[in-house]
Coordinates of C-alpha atoms in Angstrom, one line a residue:
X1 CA 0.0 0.0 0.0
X2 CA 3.1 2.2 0.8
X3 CA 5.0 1.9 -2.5
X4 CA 2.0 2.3 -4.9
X5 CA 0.3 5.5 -3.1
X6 CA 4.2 6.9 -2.8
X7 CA 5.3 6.3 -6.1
X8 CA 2.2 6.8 -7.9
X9 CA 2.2 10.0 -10.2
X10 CA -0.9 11.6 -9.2
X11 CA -3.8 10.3 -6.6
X12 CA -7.0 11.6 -8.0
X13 CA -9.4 11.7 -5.0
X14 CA -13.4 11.7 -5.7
X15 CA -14.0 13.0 -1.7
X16 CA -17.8 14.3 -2.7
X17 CA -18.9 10.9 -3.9
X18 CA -20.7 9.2 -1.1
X19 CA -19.3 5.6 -2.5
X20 CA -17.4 4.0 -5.7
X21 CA -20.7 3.6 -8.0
X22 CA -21.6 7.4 -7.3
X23 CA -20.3 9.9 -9.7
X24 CA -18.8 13.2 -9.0
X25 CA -18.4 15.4 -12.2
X26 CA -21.7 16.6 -11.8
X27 CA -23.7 20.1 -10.8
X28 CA -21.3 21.3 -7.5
X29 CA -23.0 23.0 -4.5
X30 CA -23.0 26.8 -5.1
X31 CA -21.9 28.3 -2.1
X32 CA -24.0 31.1 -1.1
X33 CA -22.9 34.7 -1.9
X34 CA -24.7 38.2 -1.2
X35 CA -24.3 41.9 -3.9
X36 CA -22.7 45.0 -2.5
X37 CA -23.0 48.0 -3.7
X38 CA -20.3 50.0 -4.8
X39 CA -19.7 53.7 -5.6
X40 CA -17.4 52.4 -8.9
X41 CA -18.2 54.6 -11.9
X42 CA -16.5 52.0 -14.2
X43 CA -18.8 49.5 -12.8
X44 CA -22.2 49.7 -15.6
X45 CA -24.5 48.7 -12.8
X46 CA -22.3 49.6 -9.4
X47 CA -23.2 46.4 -8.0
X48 CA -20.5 44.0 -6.8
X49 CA -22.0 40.5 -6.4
X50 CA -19.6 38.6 -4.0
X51 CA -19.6 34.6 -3.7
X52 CA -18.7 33.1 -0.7
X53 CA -15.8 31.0 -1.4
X54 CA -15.1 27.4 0.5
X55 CA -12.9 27.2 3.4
X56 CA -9.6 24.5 2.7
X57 CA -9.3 24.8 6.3
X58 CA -12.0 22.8 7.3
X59 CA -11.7 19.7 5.9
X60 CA -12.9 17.2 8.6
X61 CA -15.4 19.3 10.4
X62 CA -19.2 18.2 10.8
X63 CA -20.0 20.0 7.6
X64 CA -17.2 18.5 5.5
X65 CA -17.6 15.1 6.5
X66 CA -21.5 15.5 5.5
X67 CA -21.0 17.2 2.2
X68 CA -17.5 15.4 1.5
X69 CA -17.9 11.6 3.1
X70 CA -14.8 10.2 1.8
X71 CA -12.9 12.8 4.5
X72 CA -14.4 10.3 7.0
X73 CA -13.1 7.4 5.8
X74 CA -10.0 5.9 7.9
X75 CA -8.4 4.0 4.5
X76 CA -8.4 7.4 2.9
X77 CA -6.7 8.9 5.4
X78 CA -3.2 8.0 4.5
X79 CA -3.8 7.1 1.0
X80 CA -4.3 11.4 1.5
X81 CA -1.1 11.8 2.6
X82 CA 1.6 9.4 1.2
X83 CA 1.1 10.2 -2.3
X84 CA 3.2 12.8 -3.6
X85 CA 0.6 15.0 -5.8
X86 CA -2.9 14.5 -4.8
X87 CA -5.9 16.4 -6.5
X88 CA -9.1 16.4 -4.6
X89 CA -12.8 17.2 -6.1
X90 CA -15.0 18.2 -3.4
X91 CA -18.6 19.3 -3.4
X92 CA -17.7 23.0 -4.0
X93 CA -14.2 22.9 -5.0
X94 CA -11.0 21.3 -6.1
X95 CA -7.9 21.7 -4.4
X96 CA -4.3 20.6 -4.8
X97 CA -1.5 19.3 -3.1
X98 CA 2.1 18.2 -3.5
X99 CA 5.2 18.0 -1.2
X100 CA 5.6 22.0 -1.7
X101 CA 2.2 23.8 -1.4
X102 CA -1.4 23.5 -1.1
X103 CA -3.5 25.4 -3.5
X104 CA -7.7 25.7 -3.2
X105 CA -9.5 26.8 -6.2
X106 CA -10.4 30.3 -4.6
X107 CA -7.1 30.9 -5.3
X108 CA -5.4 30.9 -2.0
X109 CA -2.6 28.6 -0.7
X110 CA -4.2 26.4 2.4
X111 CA -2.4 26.5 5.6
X112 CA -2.7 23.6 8.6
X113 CA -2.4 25.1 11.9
X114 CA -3.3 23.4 15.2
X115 CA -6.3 21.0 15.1
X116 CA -7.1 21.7 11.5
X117 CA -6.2 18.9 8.9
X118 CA -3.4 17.5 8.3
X119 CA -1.8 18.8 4.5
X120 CA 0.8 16.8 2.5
X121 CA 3.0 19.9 2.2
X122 CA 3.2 19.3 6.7
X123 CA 3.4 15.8 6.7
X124 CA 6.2 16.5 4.3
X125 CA 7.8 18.6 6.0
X126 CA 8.1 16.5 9.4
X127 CA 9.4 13.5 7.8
X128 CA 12.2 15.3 6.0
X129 CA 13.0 18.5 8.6
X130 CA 11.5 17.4 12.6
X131 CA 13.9 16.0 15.3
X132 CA 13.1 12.3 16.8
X133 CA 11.0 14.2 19.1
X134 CA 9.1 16.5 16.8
X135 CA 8.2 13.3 15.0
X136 CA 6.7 11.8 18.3
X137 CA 4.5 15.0 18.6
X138 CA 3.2 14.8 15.3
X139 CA 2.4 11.3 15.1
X140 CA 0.5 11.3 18.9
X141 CA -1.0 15.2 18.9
X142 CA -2.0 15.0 14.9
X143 CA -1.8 11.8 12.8
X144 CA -3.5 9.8 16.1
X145 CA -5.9 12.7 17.1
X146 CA -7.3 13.2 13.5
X147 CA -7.1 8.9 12.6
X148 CA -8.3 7.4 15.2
X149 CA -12.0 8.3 15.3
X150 CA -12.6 7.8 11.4
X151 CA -15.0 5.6 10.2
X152 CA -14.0 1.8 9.2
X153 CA -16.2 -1.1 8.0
X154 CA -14.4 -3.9 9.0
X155 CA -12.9 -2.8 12.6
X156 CA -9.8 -5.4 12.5
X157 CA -8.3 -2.9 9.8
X158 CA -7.8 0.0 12.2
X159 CA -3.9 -0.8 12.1
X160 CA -3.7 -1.3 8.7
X161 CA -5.5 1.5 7.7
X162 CA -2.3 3.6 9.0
X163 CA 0.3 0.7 8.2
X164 CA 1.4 3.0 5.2
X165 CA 2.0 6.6 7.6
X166 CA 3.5 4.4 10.4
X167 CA 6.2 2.3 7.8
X168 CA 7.3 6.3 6.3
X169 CA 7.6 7.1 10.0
X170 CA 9.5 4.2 11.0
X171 CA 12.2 4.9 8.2
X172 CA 12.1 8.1 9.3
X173 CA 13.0 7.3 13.4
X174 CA 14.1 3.9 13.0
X175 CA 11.6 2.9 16.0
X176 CA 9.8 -0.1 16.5
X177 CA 6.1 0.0 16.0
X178 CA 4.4 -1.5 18.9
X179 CA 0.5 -1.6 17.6
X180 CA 0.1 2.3 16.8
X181 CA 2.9 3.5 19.6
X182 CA 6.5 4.1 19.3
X183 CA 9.1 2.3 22.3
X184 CA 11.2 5.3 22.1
X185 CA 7.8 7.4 23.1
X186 CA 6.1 5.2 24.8
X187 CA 5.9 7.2 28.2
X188 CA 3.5 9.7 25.9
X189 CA 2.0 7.4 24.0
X190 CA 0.3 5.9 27.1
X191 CA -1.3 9.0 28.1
X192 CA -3.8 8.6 25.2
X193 CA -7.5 9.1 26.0
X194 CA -10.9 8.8 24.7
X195 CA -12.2 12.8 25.1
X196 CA -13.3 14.0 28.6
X197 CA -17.0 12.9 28.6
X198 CA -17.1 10.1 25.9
X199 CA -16.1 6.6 26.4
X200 CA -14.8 4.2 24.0
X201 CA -15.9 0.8 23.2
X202 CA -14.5 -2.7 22.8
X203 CA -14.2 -3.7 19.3
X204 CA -16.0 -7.1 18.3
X205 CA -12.6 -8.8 18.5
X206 CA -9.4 -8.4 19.2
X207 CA -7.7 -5.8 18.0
X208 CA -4.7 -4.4 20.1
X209 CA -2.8 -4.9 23.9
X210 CA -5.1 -2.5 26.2
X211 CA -2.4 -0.6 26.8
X212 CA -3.0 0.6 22.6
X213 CA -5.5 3.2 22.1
X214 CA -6.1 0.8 19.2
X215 CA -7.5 -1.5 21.2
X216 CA -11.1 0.3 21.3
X217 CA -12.9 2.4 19.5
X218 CA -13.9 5.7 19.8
X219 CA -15.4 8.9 18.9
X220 CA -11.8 11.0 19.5
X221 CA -8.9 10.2 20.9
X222 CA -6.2 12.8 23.0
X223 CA -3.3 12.6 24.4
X224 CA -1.8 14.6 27.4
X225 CA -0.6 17.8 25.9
X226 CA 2.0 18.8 29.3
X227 CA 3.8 15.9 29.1
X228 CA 7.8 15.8 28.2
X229 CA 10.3 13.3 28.5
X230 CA 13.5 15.6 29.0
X231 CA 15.3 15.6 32.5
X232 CA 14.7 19.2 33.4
X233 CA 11.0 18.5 33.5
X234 CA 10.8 15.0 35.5
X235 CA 11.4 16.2 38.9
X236 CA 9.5 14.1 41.6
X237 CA 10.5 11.0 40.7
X238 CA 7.0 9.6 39.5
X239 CA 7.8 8.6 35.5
X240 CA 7.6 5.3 35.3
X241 CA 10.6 3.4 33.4
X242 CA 9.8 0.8 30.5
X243 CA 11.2 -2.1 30.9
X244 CA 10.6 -4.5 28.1
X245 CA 7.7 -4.1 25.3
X246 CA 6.7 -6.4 22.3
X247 CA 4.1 -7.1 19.4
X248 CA 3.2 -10.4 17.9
X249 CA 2.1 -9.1 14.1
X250 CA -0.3 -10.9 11.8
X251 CA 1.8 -11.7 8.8
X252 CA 5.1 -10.3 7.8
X253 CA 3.8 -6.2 7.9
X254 CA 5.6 -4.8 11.2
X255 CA 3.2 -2.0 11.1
X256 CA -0.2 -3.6 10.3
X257 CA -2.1 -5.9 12.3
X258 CA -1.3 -7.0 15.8
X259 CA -2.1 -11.1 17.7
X260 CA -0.5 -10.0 20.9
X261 CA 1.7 -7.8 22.9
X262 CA 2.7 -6.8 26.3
X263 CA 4.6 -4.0 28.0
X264 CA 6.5 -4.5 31.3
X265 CA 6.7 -1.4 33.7
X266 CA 8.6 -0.5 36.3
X267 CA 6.8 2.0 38.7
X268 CA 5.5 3.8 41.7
X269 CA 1.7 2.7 42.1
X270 CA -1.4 2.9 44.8
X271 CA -4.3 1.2 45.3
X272 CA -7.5 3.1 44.8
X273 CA -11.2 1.9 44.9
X274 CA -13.1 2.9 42.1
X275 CA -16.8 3.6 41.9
X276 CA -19.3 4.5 39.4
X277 CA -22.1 7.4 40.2
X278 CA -24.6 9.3 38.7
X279 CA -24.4 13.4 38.6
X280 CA -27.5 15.2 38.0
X281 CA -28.1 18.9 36.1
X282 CA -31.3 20.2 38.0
X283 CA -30.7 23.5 35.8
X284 CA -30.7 21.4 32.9
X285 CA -34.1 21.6 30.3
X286 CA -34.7 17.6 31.2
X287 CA -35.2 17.3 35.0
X288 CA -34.5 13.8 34.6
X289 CA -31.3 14.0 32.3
X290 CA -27.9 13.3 34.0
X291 CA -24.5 12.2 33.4
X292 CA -22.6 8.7 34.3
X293 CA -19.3 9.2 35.7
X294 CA -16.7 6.5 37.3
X295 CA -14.0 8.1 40.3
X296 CA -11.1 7.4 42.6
X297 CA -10.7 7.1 46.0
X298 CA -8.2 5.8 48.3
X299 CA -7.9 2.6 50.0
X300 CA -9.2 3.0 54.3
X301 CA -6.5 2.2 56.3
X302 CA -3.3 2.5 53.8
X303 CA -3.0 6.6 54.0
X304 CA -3.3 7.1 50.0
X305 CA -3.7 10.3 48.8
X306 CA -7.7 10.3 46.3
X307 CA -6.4 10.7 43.0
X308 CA -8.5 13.3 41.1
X309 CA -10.1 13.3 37.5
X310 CA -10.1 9.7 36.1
X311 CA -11.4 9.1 32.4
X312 CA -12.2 5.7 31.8
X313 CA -10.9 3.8 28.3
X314 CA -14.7 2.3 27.9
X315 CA -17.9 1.4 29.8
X316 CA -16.5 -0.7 33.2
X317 CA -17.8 -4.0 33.6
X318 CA -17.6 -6.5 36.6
X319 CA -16.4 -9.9 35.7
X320 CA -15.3 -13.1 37.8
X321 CA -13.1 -15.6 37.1
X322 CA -12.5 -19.6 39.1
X323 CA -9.0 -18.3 40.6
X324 CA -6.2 -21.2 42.4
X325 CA -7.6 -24.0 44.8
X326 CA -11.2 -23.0 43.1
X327 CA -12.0 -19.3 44.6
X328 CA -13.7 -16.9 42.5
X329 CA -12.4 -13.4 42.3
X330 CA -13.6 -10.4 40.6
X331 CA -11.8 -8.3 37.8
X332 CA -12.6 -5.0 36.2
X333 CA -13.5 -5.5 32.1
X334 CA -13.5 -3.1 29.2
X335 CA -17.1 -3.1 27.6
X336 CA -18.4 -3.2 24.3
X337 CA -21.4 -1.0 25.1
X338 CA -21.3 2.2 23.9
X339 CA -23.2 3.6 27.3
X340 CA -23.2 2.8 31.0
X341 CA -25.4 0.9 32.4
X342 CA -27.0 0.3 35.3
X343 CA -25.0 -2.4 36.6
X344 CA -22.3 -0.3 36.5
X345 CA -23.5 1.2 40.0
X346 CA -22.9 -2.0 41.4
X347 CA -18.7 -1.3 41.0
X348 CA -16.8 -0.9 44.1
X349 CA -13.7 -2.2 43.2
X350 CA -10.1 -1.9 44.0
X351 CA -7.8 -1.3 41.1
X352 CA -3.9 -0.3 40.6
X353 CA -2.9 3.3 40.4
X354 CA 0.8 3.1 38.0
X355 CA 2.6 6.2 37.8
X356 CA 4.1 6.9 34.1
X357 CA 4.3 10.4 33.8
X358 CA 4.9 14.2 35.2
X359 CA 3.3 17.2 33.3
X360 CA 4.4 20.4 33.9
X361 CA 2.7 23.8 32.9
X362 CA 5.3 26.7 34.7
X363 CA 3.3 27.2 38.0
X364 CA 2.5 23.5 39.5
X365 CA 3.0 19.9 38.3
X366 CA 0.3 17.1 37.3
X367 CA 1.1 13.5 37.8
X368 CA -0.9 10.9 35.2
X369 CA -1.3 7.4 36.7
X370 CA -2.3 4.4 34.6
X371 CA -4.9 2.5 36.1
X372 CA -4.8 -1.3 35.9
X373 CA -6.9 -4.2 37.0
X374 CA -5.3 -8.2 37.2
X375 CA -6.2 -9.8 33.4
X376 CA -8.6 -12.3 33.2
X377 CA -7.4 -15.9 35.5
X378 CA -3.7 -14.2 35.2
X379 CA -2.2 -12.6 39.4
X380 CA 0.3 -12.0 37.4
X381 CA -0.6 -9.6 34.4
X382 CA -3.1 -6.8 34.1
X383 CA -5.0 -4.8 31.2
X384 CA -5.6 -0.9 31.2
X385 CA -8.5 0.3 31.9
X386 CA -8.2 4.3 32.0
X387 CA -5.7 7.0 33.3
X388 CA -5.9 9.0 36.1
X389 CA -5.0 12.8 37.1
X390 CA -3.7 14.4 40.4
X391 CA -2.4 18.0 40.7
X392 CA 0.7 18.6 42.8
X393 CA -1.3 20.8 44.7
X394 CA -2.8 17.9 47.1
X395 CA -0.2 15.4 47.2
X396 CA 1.5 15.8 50.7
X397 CA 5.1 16.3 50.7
X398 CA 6.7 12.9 50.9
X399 CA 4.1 10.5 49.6
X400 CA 5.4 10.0 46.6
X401 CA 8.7 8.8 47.8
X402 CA 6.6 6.5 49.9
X403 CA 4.9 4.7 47.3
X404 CA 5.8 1.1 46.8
X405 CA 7.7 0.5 43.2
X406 CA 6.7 -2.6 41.1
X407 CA 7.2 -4.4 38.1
X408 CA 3.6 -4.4 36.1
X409 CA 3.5 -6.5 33.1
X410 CA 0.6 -5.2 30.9
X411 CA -1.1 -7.1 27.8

């Protein structure tokens, strides 16, 4: 897929057709436009009739996927970017790209900046100018951010769908892929998240480790914007260290399709129970309408600090399992419902707090924790099941120092 998108001489992209029977050479939406009147005496009727012209910039809003539904299509996504020319006809426009510019038909060159689409001219321009760690900020904060929640029929091909991207990146770094995550930024790459209100959701079957944000699906995906690896900026001692970390692929592609992985940590960690409540809006317009929400508190009796914000991967469920000398014990499982559900207020339920990573914004510190539950029948592995925040604001002097440090092998 890499080689024929890269060498291919121009990519002609048909992003107004809503599928490959549909054609899209017809009548294109006239965007609407408004007369002015002008005091022009060369002007035989001094009337000026202006036509609104199509913004480049938004490719991949709500009004751009609508009008444009190939934009929301995950295969398309990097068969956008790795070709070297790429002509697109959209529903009011055509625009061009190449490694040096992008031009839209209003006449004006298109420019990417922050959360707005990613261009070939700035994909280019990472792989062949940005640093190592330049190259982990654009993968995470805007290949991952603007992939992950496009659409895909069949859901295994959520790695594949980016196996082209990830290969030009791993010539680029020379980094081992470990199912959508680099080891050299791995730290980062665990601080993924699925938004601040919206869950994820299991995929049918296996996809990805837990520790992947390919592992579930979801409607956006972020990553921890604060965080950075350097020295200067890990100061308390909380960053957990990597210790080993592997992929088993499906075939011979390194970047495609994952069986299996695991990542072993080495880190500070707490016990927490986790419980799931219900918040209500009485100002809201439904008296009835409220909002599902899963928090942190510490364990009675072992002094731990309540971690604060913690944003679940999915919908929680509780599972058991026939443990050693034929006990049952409970676990913690990612769901595939898309919504809570009332069993969910059932969960009281201790889980492991891992620490992985330090943020720091100028005036106070913010520790991320990676919160794990024991794997199905296994003491002595665990899955992910969300992250958790606490400021350095309430953590007492000393307790971090305090906290016991493990090895945590994650799959």
């Amino acid at each position: 897929m890499s080689a024929i998108y890269k060498h291919s001489f121009l990519t002609i992209a048909a992003s107004a057709a809503p599928g490959d029977q549909a054609g899209f050479l017809g009548e294109r939406k006239i965007l609407p436009g408004r007369k002015l009147k002008a005091d022009i005496p060369c002007l035989p009727h001094r009337v000026v009739e202006m036509r609104q012209i199509h913004d480049p910039n938004a490719r991949r809003s709500q009004t751009d996927l609508q009008e444009n539904p190939l934009n929301a299509r995950a295969w398309a996504f990097q068969e956008h970017l790795v070709p070297a020319r790429f002509l697109d006809f959209c529903s009011s426009e055509t625009t061009w790209e190449c490694k040096r510019a992008t031009w839209s038909e209003g006449g004006f060159e298109v420019k990417s900046i922050g959360y707005n689409s990613i261009y070939r001219k700035e994909y280019q321009q990472n792989l062949e100018d940005g640093d190592p760690d330049t190259l982990y900020q654009f993968w995470a904060y805007r290949i991952l951010t603007e992939y992950a929640p496009l659409k895909i029929s069949f859901e295994a091909d959520r790695l594949s769908a980016l196996s082209a991207v990830a290969s030009e990146m791993q010539q680029r770094t020379g980094d081992k892929y470990l199912a959508g995550l680099w080891a050299g930024d791995l730290l980062r790459g665990l601080t993924w998240f699925s938004g601040f209100r919206s869950l994820g959701w299991l995929p049918a079957e296996y996809r990805a480790p837990s520790w992947s944000w390919a592992s579930i699906e979801s409607t956006r995906l972020l990553f921890d914007f604060g965080y950075d690896s350097r020295p200067e900026f890990v100061s308390k001692g909380l960053t957990a260290v990597v210790l080993e970390a592997e992929c088993q692929p499906v075939g011979v592609s390194l970047t495609g399709r994952v069986q299996g992985g695991f990542i072993t940590l080495r880190g500070r960690w707490c016990r927490q129970i986790l419980h799931f409540g219900r918040e209500s809006y009485p100002t809201s317009a439904s008296p009835d309408e409220s909002s599902d929400y899963y928090f942190l508190e510490g364990l009675p009796g072992t002094g731990s600090v309540e971690l604060g914000e913690f944003r679940p991967d999915t919908t929680l469920e509780v599972r058991s399992y026939q443990a050693a000398g034929g006990m049952t014990r409970q676990y913690l499982q990612r769901s595939r419902l898309r919504h809570s559900v009332e069993a969910g207020l059932n969960i009281n339920h201790p889980v492991y707090c891992v620490g992985i990573a330090e943020q720091t914004n100028g005036w106070c510190d913010t520790f991320t924790f990676l919160v794990l539950d024991h794997a199905e029948g296994k003491e002595d592995t665990y899955q992910r099941l969300g992250l958790a925040y606490i400021s350095s604001t309430y953590v007492p002097s000393g307790w971090i120092k305090s906290m016991e440090v493990s090895d945590f092998t994650i799959v």
